[in-house]
Short mmCIF file of C-alpha atoms in Angstrom, two decimals:
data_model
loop_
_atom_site.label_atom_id
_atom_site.label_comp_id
_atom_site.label_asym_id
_atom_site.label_seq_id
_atom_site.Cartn_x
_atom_site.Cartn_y
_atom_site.Cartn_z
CA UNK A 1 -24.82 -72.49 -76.65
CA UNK A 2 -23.75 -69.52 -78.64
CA UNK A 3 -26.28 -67.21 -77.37
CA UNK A 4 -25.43 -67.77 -73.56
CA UNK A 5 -21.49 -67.23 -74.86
CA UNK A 6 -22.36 -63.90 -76.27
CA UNK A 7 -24.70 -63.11 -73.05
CA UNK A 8 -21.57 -63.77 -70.58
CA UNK A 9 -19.35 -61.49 -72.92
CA UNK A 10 -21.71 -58.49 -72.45
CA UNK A 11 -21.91 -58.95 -68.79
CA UNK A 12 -18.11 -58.99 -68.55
CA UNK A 13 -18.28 -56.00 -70.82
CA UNK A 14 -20.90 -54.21 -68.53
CA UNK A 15 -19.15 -54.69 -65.19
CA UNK A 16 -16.07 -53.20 -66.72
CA UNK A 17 -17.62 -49.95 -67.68
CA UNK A 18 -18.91 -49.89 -64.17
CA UNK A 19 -15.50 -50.26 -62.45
CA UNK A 20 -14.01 -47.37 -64.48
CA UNK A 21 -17.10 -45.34 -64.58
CA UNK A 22 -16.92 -45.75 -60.31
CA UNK A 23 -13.25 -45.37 -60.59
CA UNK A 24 -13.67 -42.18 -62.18
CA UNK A 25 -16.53 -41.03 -59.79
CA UNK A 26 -13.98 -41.94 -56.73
CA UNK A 27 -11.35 -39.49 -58.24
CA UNK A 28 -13.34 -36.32 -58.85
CA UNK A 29 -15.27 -36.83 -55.47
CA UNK A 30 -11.63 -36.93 -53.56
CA UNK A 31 -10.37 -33.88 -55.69
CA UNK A 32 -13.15 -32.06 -54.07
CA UNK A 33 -12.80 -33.48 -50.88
CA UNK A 34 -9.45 -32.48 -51.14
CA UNK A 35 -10.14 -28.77 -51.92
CA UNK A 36 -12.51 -28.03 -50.06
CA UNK A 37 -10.80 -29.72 -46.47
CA UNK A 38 -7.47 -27.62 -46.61
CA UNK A 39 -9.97 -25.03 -46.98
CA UNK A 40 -12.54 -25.04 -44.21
CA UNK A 41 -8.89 -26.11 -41.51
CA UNK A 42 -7.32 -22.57 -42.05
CA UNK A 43 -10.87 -20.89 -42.25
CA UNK A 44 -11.23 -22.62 -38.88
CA UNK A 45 -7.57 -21.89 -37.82
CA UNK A 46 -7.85 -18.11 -38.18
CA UNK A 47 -11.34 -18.23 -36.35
CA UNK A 48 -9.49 -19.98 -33.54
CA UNK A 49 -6.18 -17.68 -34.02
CA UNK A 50 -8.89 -14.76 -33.92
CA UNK A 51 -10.24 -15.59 -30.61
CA UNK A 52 -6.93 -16.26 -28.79
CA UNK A 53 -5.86 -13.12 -29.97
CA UNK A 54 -8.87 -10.94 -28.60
CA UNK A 55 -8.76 -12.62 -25.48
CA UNK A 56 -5.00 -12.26 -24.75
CA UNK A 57 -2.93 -9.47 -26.75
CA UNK A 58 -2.27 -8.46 -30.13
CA UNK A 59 0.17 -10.26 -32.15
CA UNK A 60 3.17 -8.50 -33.41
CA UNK A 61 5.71 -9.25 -36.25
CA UNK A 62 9.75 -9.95 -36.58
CA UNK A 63 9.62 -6.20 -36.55
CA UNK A 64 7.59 -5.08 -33.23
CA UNK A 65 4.57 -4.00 -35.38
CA UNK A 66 1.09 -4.19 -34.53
CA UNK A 67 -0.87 -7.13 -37.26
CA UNK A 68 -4.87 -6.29 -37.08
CA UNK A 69 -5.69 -9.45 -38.78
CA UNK A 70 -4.72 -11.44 -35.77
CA UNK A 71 -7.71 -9.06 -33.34
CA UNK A 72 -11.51 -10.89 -33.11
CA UNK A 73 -12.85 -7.83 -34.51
CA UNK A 74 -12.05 -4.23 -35.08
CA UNK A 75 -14.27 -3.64 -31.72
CA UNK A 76 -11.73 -4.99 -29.58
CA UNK A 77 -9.20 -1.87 -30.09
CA UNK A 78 -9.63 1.12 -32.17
CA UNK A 79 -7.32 0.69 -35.35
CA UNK A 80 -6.22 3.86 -36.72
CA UNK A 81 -2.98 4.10 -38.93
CA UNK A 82 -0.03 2.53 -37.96
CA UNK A 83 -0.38 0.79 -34.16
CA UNK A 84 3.15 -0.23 -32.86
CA UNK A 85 4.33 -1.79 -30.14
CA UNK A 86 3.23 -0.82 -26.41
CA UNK A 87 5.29 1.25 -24.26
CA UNK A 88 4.99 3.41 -21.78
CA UNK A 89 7.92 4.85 -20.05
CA UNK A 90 5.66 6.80 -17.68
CA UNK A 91 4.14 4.04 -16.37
CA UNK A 92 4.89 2.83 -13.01
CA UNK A 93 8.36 0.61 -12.79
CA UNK A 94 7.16 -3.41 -14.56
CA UNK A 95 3.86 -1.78 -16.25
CA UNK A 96 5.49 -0.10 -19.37
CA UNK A 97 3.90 -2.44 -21.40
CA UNK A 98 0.64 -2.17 -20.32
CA UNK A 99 -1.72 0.95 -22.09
CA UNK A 100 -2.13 3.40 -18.92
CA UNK A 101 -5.69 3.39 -18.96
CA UNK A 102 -5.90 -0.09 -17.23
CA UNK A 103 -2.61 0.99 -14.51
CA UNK A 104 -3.91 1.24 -11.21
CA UNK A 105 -0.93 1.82 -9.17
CA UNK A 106 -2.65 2.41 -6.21
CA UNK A 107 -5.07 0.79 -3.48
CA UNK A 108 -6.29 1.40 -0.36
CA UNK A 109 -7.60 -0.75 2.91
CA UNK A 110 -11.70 -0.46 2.14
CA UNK A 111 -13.47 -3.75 2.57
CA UNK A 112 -15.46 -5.47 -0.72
CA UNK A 113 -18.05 -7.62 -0.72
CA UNK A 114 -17.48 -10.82 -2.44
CA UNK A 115 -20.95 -10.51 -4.72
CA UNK A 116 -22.81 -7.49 -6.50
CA UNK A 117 -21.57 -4.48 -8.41
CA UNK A 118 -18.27 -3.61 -6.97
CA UNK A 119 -19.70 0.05 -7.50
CA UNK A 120 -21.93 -0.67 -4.87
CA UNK A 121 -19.75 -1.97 -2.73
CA UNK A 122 -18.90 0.68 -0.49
CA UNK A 123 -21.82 2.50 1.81
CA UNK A 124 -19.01 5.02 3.01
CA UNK A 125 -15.28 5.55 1.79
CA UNK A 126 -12.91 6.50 4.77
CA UNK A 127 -10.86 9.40 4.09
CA UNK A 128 -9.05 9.06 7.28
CA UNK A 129 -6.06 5.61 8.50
CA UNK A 130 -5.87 5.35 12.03
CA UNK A 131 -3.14 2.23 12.83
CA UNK A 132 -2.43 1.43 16.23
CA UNK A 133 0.45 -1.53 16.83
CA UNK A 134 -1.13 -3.46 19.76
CA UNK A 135 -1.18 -6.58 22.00
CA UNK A 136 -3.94 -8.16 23.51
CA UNK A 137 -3.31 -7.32 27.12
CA UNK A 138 -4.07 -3.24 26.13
CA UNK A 139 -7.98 -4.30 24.64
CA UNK A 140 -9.43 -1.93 26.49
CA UNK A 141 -7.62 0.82 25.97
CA UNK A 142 -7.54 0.25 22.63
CA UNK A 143 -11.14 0.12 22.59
CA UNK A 144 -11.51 3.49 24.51
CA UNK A 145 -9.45 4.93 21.97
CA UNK A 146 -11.52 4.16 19.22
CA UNK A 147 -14.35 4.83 19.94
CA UNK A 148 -12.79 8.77 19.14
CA UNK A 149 -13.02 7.95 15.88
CA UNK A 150 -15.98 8.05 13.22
CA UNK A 151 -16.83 5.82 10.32
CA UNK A 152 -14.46 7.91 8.81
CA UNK A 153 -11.81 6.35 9.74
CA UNK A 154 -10.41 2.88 8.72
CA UNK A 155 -9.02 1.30 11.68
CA UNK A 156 -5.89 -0.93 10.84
CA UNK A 157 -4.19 -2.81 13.84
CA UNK A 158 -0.82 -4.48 13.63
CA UNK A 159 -0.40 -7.22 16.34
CA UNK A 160 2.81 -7.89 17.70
CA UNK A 161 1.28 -11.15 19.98
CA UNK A 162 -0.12 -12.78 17.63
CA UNK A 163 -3.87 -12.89 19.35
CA UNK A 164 -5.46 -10.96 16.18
CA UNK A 165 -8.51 -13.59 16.12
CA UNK A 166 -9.39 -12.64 20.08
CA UNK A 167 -10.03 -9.22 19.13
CA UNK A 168 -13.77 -10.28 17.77
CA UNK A 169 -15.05 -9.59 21.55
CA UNK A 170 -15.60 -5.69 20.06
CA UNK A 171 -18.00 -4.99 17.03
CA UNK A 172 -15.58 -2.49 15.71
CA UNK A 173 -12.91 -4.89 15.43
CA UNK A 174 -15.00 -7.01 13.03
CA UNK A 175 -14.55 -4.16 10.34
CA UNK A 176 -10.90 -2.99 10.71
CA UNK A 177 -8.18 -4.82 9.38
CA UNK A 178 -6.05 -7.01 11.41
CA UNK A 179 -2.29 -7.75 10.63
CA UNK A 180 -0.32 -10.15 13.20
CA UNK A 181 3.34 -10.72 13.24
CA UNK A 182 5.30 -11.64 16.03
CA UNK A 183 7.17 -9.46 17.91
CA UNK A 184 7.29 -6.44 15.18
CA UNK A 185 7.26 -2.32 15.97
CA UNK A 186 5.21 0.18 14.73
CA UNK A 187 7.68 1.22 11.89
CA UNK A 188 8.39 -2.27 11.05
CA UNK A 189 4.99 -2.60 10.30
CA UNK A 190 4.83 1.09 8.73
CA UNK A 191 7.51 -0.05 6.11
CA UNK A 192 6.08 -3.23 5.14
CA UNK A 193 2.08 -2.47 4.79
CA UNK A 194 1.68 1.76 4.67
CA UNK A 195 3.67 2.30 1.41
CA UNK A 196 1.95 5.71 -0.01
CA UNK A 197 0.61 3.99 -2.58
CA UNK A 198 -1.06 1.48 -0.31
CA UNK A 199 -2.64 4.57 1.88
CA UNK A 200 -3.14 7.15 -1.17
CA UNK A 201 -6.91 6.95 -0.34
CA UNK A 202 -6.46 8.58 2.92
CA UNK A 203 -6.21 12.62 3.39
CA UNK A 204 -4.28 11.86 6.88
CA UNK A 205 -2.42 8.96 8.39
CA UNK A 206 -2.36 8.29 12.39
CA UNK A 207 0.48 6.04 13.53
CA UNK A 208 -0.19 5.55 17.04
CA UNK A 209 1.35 3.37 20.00
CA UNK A 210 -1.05 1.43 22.57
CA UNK A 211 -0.60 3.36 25.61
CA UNK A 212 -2.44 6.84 25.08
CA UNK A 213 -5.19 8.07 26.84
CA UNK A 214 -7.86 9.73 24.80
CA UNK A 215 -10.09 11.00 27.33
CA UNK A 216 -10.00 14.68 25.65
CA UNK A 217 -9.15 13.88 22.47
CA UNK A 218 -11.47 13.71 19.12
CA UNK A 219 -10.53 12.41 16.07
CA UNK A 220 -12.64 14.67 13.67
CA UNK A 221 -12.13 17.94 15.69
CA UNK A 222 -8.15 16.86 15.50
CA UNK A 223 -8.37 16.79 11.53
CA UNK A 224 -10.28 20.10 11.63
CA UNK A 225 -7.56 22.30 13.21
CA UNK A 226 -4.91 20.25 11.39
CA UNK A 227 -6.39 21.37 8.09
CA UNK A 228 -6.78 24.84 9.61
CA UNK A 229 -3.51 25.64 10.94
CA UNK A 230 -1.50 23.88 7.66
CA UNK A 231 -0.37 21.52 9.56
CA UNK A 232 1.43 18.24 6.99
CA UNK A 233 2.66 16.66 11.03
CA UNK A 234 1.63 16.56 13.23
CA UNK A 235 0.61 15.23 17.17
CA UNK A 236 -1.57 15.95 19.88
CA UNK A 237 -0.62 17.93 23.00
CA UNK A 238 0.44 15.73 25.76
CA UNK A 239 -0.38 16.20 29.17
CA UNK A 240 2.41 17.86 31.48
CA UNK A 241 2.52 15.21 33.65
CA UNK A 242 2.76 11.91 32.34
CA UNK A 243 5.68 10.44 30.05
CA UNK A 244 7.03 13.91 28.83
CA UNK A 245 10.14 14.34 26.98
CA UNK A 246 10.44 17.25 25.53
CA UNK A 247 9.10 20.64 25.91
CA UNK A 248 7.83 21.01 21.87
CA UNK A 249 5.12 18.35 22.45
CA UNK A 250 4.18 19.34 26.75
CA UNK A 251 0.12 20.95 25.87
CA UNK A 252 -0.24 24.12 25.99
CA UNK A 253 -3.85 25.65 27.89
CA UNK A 254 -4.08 28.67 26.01
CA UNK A 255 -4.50 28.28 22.41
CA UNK A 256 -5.35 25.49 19.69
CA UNK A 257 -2.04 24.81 17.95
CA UNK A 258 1.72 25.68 18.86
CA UNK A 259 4.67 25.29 16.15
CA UNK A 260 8.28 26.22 18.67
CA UNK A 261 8.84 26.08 21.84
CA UNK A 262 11.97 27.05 24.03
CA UNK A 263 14.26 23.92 25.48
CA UNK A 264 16.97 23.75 27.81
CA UNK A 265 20.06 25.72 27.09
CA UNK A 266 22.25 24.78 24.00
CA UNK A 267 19.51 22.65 23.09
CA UNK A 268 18.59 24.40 19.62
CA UNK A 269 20.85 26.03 17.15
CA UNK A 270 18.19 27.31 15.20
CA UNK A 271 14.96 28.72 17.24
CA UNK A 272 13.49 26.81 13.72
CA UNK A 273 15.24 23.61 14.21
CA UNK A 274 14.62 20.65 16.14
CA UNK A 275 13.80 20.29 18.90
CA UNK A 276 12.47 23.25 19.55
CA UNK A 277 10.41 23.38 16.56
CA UNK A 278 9.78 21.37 13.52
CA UNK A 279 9.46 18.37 15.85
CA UNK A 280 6.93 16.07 16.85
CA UNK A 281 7.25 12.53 18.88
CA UNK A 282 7.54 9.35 17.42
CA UNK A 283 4.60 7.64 19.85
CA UNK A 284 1.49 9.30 18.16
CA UNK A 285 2.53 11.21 14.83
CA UNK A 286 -0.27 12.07 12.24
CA UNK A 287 1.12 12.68 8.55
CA UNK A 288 -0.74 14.20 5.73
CA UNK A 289 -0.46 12.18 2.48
CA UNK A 290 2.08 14.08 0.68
CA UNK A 291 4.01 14.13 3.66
CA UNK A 292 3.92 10.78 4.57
CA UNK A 293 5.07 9.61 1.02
CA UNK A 294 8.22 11.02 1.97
CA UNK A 295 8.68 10.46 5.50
CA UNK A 296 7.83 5.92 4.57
CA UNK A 297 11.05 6.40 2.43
CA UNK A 298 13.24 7.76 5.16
CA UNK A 299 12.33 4.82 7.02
CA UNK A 300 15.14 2.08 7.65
CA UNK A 301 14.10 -1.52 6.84
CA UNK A 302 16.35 -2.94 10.00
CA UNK A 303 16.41 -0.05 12.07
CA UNK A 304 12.64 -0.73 13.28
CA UNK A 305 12.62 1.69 16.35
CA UNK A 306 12.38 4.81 14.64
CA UNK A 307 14.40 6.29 16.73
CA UNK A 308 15.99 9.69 15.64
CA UNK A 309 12.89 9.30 13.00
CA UNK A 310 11.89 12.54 14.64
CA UNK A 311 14.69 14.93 14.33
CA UNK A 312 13.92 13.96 10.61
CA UNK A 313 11.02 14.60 9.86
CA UNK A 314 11.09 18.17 9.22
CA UNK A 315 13.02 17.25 5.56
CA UNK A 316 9.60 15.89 4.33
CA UNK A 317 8.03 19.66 4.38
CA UNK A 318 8.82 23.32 3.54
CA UNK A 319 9.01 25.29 5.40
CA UNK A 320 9.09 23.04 8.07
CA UNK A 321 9.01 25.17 11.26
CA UNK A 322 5.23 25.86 10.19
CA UNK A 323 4.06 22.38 8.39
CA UNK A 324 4.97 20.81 11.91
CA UNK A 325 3.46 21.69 15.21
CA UNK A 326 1.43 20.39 17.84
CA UNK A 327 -2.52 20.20 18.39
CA UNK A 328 -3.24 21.39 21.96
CA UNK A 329 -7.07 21.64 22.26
CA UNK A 330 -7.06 18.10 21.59
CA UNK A 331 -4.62 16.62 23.78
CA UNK A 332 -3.88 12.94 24.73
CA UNK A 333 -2.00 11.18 27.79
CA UNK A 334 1.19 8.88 27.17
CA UNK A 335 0.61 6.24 29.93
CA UNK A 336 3.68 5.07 29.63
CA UNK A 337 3.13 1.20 29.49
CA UNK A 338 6.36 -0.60 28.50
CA UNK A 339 4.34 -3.16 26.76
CA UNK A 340 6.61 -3.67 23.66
CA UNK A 341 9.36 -3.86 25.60
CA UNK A 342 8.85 -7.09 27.57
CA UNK A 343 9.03 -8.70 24.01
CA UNK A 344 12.16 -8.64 24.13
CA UNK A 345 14.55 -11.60 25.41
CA UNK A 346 16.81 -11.81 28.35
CA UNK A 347 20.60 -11.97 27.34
CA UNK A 348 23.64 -11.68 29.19
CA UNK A 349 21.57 -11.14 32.74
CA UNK A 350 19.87 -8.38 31.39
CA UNK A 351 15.78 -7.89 31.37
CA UNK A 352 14.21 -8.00 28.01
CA UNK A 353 13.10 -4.42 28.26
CA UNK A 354 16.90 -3.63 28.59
CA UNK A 355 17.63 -5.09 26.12
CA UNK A 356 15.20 -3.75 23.66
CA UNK A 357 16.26 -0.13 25.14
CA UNK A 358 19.96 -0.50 24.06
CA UNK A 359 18.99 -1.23 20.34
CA UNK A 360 16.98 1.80 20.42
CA UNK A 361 19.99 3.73 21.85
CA UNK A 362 22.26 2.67 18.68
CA UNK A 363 19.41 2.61 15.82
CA UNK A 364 19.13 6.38 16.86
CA UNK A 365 23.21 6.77 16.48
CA UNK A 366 22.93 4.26 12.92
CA UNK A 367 20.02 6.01 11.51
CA UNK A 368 22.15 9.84 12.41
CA UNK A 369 25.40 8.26 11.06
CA UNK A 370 23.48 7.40 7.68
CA UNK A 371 21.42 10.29 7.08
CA UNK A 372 24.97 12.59 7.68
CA UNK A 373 26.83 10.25 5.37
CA UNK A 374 23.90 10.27 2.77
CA UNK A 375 24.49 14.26 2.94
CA UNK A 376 27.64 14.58 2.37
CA UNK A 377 27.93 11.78 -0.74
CA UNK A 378 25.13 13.95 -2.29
CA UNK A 379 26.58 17.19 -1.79
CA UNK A 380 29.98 16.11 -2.68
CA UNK A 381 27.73 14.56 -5.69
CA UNK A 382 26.59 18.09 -6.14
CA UNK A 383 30.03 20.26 -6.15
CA UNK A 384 31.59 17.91 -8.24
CA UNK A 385 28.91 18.96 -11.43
#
């Protein structure tokens, strides 16, 4: 009996020294499980913070300064001395923060393909915009007229009766560029979708009506003289007999390119001055680039006409009486088709077309009043210091 008392006292004694002995064990294993897991979270936070920071922007402190521990890896920017803040005045209006080497501030009409290296993309770059505003019922006019123009060109159309999509009957029409709003103008259109930094790709800008008969007119031999004579606008002799207005823009048989003309008496002030030079029409202007990024800010948002657009023109060039002139070797015929005009809606008794004609009759009176008015603030502007 003693013996098995002693026995059950050891065993008691044993599984004591156990429980402490584990006890023990369970403490030091947590300390180290302890450690090490605040450890490996921020080793994985920073990997984590690291990525996010390569693949958005660098992080900056309380005080706008650049923190290189927060990039991937010194590959994603070049860190040299002290990097602050980016800023670029210079860059285009909303971009100052961006580092100018990734601005592109400008863009142009050619067509991509939606696989493949975008290098590769392009078989032929246009340096040439030829826009015509059209509706449906001119097609083949419109399709007479461009076949005067090479691959050179990119053909834009703005459609003013919505019937883009029924253009598809011509092959060309598959690659130009088709914009449809109801019931818009040419210089509606101009304003909204030609800003120069839209059309910077192109060397020369046509803004054509619908109505113009191109029988004896080519597009490439038209850009030749242009670039000859120094011509920034510019137009295409019209023939004598159909739809002339004035004398400046009537073709002329015996030589390439004229730049004055004479009108009827009292006409012109200044032999230089509209309209007896300096002047071109508004139905088939061509504009150089550097011109035309002045003449799309003269443009009115609401007076969509362009009427009195003309007698303007000749501020977007120095000196003006030679930049502007007339191409008579390649000629054109205005066939006077009052398309546009019958977009307009009967009020009052009136025919649309009347109606449409009297708000070109005050646009040209607005747009005088607030080019005269825009003078005189500046020059006031001006004398006062």
């Amino acid at each position: 009996m003693g013996t098995i008392h002693r026995s059950g006292a050891n065993k008691r004694s044993n599984d004591g020294a156990r429980l402490i002995i584990t006890t023990i064990i369970g403490v030091v294993f947590g300390f180290f499980v302890g450690v090490s897991f605040p450890s490996v979270s921020v080793t994985r936070f920073r990997e984590i913070s690291g990525l996010l920071s390569s693949i958005d922007a660098p992080r900056y402190d309380d005080n706008g300064s650049f923190r290189p521990e927060t990039l991937g890896s010194e590959s994603d920017m070049n860190i040299s001395g002290n990097i602050t803040r980016i800023y670029v005045p210079t860059n285009p209006r909303g971009a100052e923060l961006l580092p100018p080497g990734i601005v592109v501030s400008e863009t142009d009409f050619y067509l991509r393909r939606l696989w493949g290296d975008p290098n590769e993309d392009l078989k032929i770059r246009p340096k040439y915009l030829a826009t015509f505003t059209v509706g449906f019922a001119q097609r083949n006019n419109i399709n007479a007229c461009l076949k005067k123009f090479s691959e050179d060109f990119t053909i834009l159309l703005f459609h003013y009766d919505g019937r883009a999509s029924e253009w598809d009957q011509f092959e060309w029409s598959k690659r130009a560029i088709h914009i449809s709003v109801s019931k818009q103008t040419k210089w509606w259109y101009a304003k909204r979708f030609l800003h120069p930094d839209v059309v910077a790709a192109y060397d020369y800008i046509f803004i054509w009506d619908e109505d113009l008969g191109v029988e004896h007119f080519n597009a490439e031999k038209y850009i030749q003289l242009v670039k000859k004579h120094g011509l920034d606008i510019s137009q295409p002799g019209l023939e004598p007999n159909n739809g002339l207005t004035w004398q400046m823009t009537k073709r002329r048989g015996d030589r390439e390119v004229h730049k004055e003309t004479e009108e009827k008496p009292g006409w012109c002030s200044d032999p230089h001055l509209p309209p007896c030079a300096a002047f071109v029409e508004i139905m088939a202007p061509v504009f150089s680039r550097k011109a035309w990024r002045c003449v799309w800010h003269m443009i009115q948002n609401d007076l969509v006409h362009g009427w009195g657009l003309d007698f303007a023109l000749r501020r977007c060039v120095e000196p003006a009486h030679e930049k502007i002139g007339v191409v008579d070797s390649q000629w054109i015929v205005h066939q006077v088709i009052p398309s546009l005009g019958n977009q307009g809606e009967s009020e009052n008794g009136k025919a649309p077309w009347e109606g449409v004609r009297e708000r070109c009759r005050s646009e040209w009176t607005e747009f005088r009043n607030r080019l005269a008015n825009a003078d005189k603030v500046y020059f006031s502007q001006v004398a006062k210091g």
